[in-house]
Short mmCIF file of N, CA and C in Angstrom, two decimals:
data_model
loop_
_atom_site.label_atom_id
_atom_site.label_comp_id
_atom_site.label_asym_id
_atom_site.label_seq_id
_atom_site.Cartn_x
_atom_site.Cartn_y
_atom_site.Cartn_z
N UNK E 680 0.85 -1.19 0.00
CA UNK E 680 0.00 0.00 0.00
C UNK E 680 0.88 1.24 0.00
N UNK E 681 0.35 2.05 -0.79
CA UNK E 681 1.05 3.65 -0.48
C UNK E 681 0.38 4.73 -0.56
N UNK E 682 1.26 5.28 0.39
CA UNK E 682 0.21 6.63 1.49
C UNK E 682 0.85 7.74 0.52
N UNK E 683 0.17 9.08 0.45
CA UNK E 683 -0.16 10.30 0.13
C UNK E 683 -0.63 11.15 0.67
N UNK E 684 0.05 11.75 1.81
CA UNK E 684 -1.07 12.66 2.56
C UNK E 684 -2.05 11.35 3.36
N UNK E 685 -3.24 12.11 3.01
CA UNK E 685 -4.74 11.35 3.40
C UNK E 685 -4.85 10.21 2.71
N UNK E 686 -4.41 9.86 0.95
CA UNK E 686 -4.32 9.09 0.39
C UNK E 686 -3.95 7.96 0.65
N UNK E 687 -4.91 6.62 0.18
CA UNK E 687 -4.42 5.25 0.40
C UNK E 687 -4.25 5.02 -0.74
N UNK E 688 -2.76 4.45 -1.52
CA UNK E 688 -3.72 2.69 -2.87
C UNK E 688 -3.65 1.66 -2.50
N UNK E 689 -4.37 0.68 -2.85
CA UNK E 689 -4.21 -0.33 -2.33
C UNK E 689 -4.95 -1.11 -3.36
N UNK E 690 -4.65 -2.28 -3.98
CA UNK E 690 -5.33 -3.78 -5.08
C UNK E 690 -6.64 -3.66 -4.12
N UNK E 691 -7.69 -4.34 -4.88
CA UNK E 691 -9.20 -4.49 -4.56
C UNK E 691 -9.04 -5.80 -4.03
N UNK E 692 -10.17 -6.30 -3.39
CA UNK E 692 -10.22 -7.66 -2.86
C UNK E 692 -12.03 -7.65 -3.71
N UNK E 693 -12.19 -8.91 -3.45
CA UNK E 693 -13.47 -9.13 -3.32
C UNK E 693 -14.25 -9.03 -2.63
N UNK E 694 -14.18 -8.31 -1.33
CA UNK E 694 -15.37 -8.02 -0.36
C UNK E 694 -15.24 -6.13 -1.12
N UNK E 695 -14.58 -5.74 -2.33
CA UNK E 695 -15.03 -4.17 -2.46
C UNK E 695 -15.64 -4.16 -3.58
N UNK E 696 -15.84 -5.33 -4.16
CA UNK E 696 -16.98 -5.26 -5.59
C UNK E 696 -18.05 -4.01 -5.66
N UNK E 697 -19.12 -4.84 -4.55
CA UNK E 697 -20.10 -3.76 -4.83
C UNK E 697 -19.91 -2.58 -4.65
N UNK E 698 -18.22 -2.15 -3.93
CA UNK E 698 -18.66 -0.51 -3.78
C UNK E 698 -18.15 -0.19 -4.37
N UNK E 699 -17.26 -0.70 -5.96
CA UNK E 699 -16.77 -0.77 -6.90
C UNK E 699 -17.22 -0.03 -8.03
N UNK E 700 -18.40 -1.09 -7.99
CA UNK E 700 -19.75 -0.84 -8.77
C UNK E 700 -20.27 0.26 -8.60
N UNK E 701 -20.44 0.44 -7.18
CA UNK E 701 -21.63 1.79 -7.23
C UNK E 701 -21.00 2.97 -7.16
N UNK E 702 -19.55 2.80 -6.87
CA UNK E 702 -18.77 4.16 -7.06
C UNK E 702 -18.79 4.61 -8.69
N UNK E 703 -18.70 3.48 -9.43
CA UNK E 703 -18.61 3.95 -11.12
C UNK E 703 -19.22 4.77 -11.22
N UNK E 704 -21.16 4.67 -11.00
CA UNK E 704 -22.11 5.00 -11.55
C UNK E 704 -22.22 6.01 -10.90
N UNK E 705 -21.10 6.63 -10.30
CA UNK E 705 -21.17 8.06 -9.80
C UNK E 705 -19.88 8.81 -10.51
N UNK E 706 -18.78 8.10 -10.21
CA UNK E 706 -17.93 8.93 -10.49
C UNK E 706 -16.66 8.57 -12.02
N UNK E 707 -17.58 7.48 -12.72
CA UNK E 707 -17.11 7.04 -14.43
C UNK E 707 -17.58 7.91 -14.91
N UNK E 708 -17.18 7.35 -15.99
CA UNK E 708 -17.81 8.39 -17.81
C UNK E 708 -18.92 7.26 -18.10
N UNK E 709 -19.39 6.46 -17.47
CA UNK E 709 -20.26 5.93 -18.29
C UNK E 709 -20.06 4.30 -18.05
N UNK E 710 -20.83 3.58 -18.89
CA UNK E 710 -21.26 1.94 -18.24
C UNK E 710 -21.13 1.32 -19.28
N UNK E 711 -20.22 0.03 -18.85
CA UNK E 711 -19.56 -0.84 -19.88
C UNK E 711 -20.51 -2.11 -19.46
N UNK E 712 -20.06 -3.32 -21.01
CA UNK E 712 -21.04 -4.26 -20.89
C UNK E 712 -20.09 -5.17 -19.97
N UNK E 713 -18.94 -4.44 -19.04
CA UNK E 713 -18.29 -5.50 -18.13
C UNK E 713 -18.47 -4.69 -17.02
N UNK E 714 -19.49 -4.22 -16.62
CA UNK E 714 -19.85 -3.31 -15.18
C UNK E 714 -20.90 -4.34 -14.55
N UNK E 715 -20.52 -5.23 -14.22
CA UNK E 715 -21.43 -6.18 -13.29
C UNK E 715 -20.86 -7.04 -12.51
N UNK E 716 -20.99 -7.53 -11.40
CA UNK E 716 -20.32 -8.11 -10.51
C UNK E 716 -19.20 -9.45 -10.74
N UNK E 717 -20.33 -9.98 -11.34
CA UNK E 717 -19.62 -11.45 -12.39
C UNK E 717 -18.39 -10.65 -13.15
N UNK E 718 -18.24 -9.96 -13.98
CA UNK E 718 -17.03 -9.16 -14.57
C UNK E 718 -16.07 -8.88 -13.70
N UNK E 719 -16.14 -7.44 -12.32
CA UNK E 719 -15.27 -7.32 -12.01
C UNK E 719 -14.65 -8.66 -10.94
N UNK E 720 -15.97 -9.66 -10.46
CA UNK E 720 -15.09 -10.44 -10.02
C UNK E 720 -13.91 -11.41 -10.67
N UNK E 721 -14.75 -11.83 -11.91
CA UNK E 721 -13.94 -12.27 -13.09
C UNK E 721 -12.17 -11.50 -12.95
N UNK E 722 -12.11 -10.44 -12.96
CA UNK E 722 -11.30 -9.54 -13.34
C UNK E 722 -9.99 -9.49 -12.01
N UNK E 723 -10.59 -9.73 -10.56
CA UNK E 723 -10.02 -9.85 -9.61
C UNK E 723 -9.52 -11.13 -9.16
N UNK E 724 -10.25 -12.31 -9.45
CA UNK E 724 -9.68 -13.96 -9.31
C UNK E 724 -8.51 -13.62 -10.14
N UNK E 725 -9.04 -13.72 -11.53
CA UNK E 725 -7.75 -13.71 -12.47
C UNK E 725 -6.32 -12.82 -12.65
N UNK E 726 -6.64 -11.57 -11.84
CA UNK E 726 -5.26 -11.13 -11.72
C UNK E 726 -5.41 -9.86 -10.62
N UNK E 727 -5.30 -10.55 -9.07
CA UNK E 727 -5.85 -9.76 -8.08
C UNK E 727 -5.13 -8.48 -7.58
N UNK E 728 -4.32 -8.10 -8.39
CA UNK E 728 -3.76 -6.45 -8.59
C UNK E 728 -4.07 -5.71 -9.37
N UNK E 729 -4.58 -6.15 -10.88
CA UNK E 729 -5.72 -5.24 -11.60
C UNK E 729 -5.82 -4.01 -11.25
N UNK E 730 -6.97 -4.56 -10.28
CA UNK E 730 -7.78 -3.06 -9.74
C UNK E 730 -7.69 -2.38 -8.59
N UNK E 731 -7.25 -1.04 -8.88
CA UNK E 731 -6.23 -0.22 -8.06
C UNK E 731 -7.31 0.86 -7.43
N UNK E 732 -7.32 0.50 -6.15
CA UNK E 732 -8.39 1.47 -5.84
C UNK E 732 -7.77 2.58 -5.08
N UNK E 733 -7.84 3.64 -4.83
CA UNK E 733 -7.41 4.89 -3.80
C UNK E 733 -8.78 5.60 -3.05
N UNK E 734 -8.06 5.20 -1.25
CA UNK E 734 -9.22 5.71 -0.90
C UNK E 734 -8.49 7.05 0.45
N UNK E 735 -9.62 7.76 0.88
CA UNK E 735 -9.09 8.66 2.07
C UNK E 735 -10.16 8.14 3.23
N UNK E 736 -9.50 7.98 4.10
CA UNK E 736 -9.81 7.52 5.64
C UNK E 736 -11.11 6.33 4.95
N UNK E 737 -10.88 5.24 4.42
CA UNK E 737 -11.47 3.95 4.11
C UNK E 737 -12.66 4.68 3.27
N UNK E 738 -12.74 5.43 2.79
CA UNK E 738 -14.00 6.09 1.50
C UNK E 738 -13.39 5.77 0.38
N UNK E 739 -13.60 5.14 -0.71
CA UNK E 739 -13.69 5.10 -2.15
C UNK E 739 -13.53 6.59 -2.65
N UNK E 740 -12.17 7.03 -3.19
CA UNK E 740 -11.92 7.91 -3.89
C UNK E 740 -11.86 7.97 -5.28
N UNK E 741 -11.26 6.76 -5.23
CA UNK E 741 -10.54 6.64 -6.76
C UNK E 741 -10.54 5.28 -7.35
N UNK E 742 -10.35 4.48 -8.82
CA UNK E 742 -10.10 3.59 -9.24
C UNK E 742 -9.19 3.65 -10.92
N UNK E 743 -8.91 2.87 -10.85
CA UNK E 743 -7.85 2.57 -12.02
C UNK E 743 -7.73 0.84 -12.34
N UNK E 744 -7.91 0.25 -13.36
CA UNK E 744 -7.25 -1.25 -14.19
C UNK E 744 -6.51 -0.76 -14.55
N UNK E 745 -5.69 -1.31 -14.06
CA UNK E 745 -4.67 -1.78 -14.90
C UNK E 745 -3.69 -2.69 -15.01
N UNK E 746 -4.27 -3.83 -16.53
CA UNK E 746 -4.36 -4.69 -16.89
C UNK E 746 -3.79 -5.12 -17.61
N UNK E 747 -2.48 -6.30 -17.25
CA UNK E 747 -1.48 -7.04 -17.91
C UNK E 747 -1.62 -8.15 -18.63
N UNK E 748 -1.70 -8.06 -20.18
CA UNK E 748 -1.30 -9.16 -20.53
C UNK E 748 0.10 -10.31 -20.50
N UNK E 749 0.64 -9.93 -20.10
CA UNK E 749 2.20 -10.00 -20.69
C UNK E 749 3.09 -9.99 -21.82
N UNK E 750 1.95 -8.88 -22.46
CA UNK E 750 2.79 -8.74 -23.37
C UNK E 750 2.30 -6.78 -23.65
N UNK E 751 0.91 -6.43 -23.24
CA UNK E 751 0.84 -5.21 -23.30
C UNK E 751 0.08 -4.76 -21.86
N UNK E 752 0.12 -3.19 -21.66
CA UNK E 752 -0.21 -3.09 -20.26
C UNK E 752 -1.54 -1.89 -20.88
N UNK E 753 -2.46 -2.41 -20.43
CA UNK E 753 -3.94 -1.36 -20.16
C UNK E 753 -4.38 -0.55 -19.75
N UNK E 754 -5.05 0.36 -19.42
CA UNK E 754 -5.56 0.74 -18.67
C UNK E 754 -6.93 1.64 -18.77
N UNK E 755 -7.65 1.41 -17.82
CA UNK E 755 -9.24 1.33 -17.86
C UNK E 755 -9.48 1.62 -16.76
N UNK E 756 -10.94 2.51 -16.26
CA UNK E 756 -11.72 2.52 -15.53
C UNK E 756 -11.06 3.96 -14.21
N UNK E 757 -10.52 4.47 -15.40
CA UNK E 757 -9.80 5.92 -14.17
C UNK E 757 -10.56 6.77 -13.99
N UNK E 758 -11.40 6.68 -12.33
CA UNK E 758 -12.62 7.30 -12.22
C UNK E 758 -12.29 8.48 -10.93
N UNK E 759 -12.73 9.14 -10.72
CA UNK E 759 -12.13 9.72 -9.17
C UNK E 759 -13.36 10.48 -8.76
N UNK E 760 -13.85 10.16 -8.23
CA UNK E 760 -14.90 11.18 -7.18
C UNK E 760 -14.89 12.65 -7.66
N UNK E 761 -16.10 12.87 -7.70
CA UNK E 761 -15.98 13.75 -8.24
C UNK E 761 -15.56 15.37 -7.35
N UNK E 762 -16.15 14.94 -6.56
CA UNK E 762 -15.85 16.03 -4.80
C UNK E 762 -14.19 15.96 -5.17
N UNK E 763 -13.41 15.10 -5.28
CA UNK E 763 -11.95 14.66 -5.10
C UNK E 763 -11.46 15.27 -6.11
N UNK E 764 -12.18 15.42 -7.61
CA UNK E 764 -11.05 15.76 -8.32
C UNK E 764 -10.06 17.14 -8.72
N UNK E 765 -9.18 16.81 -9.75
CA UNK E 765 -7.82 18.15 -9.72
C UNK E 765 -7.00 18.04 -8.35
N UNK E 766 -7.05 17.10 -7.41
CA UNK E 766 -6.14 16.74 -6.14
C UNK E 766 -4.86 15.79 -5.99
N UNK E 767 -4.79 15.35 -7.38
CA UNK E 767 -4.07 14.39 -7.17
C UNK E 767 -4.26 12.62 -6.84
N UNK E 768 -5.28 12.42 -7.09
CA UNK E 768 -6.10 11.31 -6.91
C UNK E 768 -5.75 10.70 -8.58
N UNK E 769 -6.19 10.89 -9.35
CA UNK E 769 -5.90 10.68 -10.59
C UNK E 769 -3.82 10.29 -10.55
N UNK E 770 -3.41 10.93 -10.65
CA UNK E 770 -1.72 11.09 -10.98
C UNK E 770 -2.04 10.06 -9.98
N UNK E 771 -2.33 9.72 -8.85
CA UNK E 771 -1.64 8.48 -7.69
C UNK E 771 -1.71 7.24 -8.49
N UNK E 772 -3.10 7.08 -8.81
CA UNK E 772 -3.43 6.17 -9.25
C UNK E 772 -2.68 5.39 -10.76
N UNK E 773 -2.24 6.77 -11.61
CA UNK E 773 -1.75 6.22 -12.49
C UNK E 773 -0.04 6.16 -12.32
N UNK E 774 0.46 7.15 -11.23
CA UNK E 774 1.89 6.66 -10.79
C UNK E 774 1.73 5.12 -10.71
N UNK E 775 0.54 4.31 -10.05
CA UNK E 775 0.68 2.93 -9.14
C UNK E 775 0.39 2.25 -9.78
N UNK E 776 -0.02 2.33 -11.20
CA UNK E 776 -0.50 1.44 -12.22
C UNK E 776 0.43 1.12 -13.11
N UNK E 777 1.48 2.77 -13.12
CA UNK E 777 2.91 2.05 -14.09
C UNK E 777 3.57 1.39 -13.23
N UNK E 778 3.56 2.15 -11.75
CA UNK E 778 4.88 0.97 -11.03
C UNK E 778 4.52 -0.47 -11.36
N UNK E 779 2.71 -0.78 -11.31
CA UNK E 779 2.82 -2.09 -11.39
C UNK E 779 3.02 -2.74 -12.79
N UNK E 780 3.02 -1.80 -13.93
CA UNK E 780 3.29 -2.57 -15.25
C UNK E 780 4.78 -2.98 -15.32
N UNK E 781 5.73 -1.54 -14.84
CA UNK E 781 7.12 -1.49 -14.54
C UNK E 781 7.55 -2.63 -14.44
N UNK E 782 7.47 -2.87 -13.07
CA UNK E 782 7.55 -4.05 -12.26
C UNK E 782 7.02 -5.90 -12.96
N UNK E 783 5.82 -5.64 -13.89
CA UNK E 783 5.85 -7.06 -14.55
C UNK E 783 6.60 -7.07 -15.92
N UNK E 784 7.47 -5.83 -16.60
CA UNK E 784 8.02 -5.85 -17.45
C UNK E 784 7.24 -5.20 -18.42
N UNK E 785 6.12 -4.42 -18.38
CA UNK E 785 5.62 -4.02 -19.68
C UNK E 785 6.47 -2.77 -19.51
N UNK E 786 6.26 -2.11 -21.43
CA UNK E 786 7.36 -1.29 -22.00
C UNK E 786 5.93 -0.16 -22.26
N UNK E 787 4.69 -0.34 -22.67
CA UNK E 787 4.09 1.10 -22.63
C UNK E 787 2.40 0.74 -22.67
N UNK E 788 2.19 1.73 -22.02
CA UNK E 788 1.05 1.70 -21.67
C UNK E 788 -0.21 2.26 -22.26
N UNK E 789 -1.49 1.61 -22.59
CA UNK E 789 -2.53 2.51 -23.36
C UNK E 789 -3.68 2.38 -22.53
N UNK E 790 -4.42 3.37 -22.95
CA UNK E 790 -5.76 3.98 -22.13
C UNK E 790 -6.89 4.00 -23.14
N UNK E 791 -8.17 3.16 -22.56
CA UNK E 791 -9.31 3.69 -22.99
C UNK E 791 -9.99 4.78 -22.66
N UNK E 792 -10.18 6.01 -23.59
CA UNK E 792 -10.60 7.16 -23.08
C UNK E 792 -11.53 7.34 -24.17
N UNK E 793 -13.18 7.73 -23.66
CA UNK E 793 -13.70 7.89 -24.60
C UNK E 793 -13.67 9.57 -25.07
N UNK E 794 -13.91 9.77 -26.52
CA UNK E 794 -13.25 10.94 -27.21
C UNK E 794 -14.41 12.07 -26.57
N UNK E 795 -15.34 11.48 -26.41
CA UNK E 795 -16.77 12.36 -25.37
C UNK E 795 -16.10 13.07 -23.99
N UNK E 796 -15.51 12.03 -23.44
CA UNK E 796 -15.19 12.29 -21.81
C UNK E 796 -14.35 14.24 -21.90
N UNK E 797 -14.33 15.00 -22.16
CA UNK E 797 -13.31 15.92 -22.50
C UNK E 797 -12.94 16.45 -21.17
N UNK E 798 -13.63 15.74 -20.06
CA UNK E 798 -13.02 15.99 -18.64
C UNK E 798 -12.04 15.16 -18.54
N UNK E 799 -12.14 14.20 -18.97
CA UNK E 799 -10.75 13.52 -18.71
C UNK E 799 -9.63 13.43 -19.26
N UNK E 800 -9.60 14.13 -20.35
CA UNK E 800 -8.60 14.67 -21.35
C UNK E 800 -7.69 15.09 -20.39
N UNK E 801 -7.86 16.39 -19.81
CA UNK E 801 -6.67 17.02 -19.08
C UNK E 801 -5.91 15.84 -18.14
N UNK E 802 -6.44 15.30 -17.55
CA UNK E 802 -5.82 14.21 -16.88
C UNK E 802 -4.88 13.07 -17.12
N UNK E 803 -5.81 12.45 -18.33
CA UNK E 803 -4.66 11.89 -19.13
C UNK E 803 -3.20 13.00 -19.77
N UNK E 804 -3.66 13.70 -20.31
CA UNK E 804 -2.40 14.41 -20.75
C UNK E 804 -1.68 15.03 -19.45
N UNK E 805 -1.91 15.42 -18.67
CA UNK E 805 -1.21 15.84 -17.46
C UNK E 805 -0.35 14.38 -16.87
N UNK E 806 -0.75 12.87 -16.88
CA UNK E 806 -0.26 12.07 -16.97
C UNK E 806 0.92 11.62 -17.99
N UNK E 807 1.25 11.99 -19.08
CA UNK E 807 1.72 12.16 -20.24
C UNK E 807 1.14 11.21 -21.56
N UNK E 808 -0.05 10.66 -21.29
CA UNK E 808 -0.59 10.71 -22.42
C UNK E 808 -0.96 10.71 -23.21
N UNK E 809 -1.02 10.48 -24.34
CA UNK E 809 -1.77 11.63 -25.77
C UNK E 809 -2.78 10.44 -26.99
N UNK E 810 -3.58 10.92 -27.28
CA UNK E 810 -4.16 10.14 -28.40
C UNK E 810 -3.66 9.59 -29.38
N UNK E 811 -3.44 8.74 -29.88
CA UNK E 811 -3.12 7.97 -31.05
C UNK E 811 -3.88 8.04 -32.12
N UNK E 812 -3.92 9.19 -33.17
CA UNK E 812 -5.02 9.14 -34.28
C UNK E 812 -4.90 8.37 -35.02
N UNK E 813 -3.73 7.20 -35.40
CA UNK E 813 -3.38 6.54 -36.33
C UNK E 813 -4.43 5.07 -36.08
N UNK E 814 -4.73 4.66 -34.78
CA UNK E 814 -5.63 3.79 -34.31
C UNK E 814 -7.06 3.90 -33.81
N UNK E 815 -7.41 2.78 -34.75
CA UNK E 815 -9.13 2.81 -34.23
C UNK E 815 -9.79 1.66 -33.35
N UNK E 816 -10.58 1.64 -32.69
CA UNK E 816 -10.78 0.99 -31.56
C UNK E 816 -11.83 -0.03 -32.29
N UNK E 817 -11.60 -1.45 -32.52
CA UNK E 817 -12.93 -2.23 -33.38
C UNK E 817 -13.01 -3.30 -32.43
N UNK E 818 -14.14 -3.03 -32.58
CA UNK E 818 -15.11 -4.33 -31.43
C UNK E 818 -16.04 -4.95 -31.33
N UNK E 819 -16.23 -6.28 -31.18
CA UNK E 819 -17.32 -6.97 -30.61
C UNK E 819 -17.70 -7.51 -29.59
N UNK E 820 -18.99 -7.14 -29.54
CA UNK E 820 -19.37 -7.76 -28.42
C UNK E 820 -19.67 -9.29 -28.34
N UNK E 821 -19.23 -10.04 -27.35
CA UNK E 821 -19.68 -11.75 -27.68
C UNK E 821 -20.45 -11.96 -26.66
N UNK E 822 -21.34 -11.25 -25.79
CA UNK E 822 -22.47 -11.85 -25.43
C UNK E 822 -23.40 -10.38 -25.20
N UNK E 823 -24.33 -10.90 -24.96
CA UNK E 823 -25.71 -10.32 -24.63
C UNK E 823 -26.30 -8.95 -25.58
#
């Protein structure tokens, strides 16, 4: 775990699912077809450092995936309270997401940011960053 001031991070367990969940739907850009319990638990068995939560005095501040293949490093779901944000909650989270790519050997890191969010623009780029216009994001969905 590492402290910041008031700041905690610390990996998710499975007893913080649901407040996982209900922190999104306050303080995300919005709801993915992997925002349901079955998902993020999915997401925590299989690689229980993933999901990087930051909290102040045990409150849900902040969250961040970020998610290793071993061969590229992810990252998803950088949400921060909204009371919290421009504090530094954001930068913690993504300092603790490279240490942990660092640390399994990944070489660079990409972000889903949707091109809507334009609040979260500054953040990412204050992180260092930047859009890739050369790539387009293609997808399917395989269930529901």
């Amino acid at each position: 775990m590492t402290a910041m001031n008031d700041l905690s991070i610390r990996s998710a367990t499975a007893a913080d699912l649901d407040e996982v969940l209900a922190f999104w739907k306050t303080a995300a850009e919005g709801t993915s077809i992997s925002d349901d319990s079955d998902g993020v638990a999915r997401l925590v068995a299989r690689d229980a450092d993933a999901l990087i939560l930051a909290e102040v005095d045990g409150v849900l501040v902040g969250t961040v995936i970020a998610g290793f293949d071993g061969w590229r490093c992810h990252l998803y779901r950088l949400a921060v309270h909204p009371d919290r944000r421009r504090r530094g909650v954001g930068s913690a989270l993504l300092a603790a997401a490279e240490e942990r790519f660092t640390a399994l050997g990944g070489r660079r890191a990409d972000a889903m940011v949707l091109d809507r969010n334009t609040s979260a623009h500054h953040a990412w780029r204050a992180g260092g960053y930047g859009p890739e216009p050369q790539w387009s994001r293609w997808v399917k969905h395989l269930s529901g």
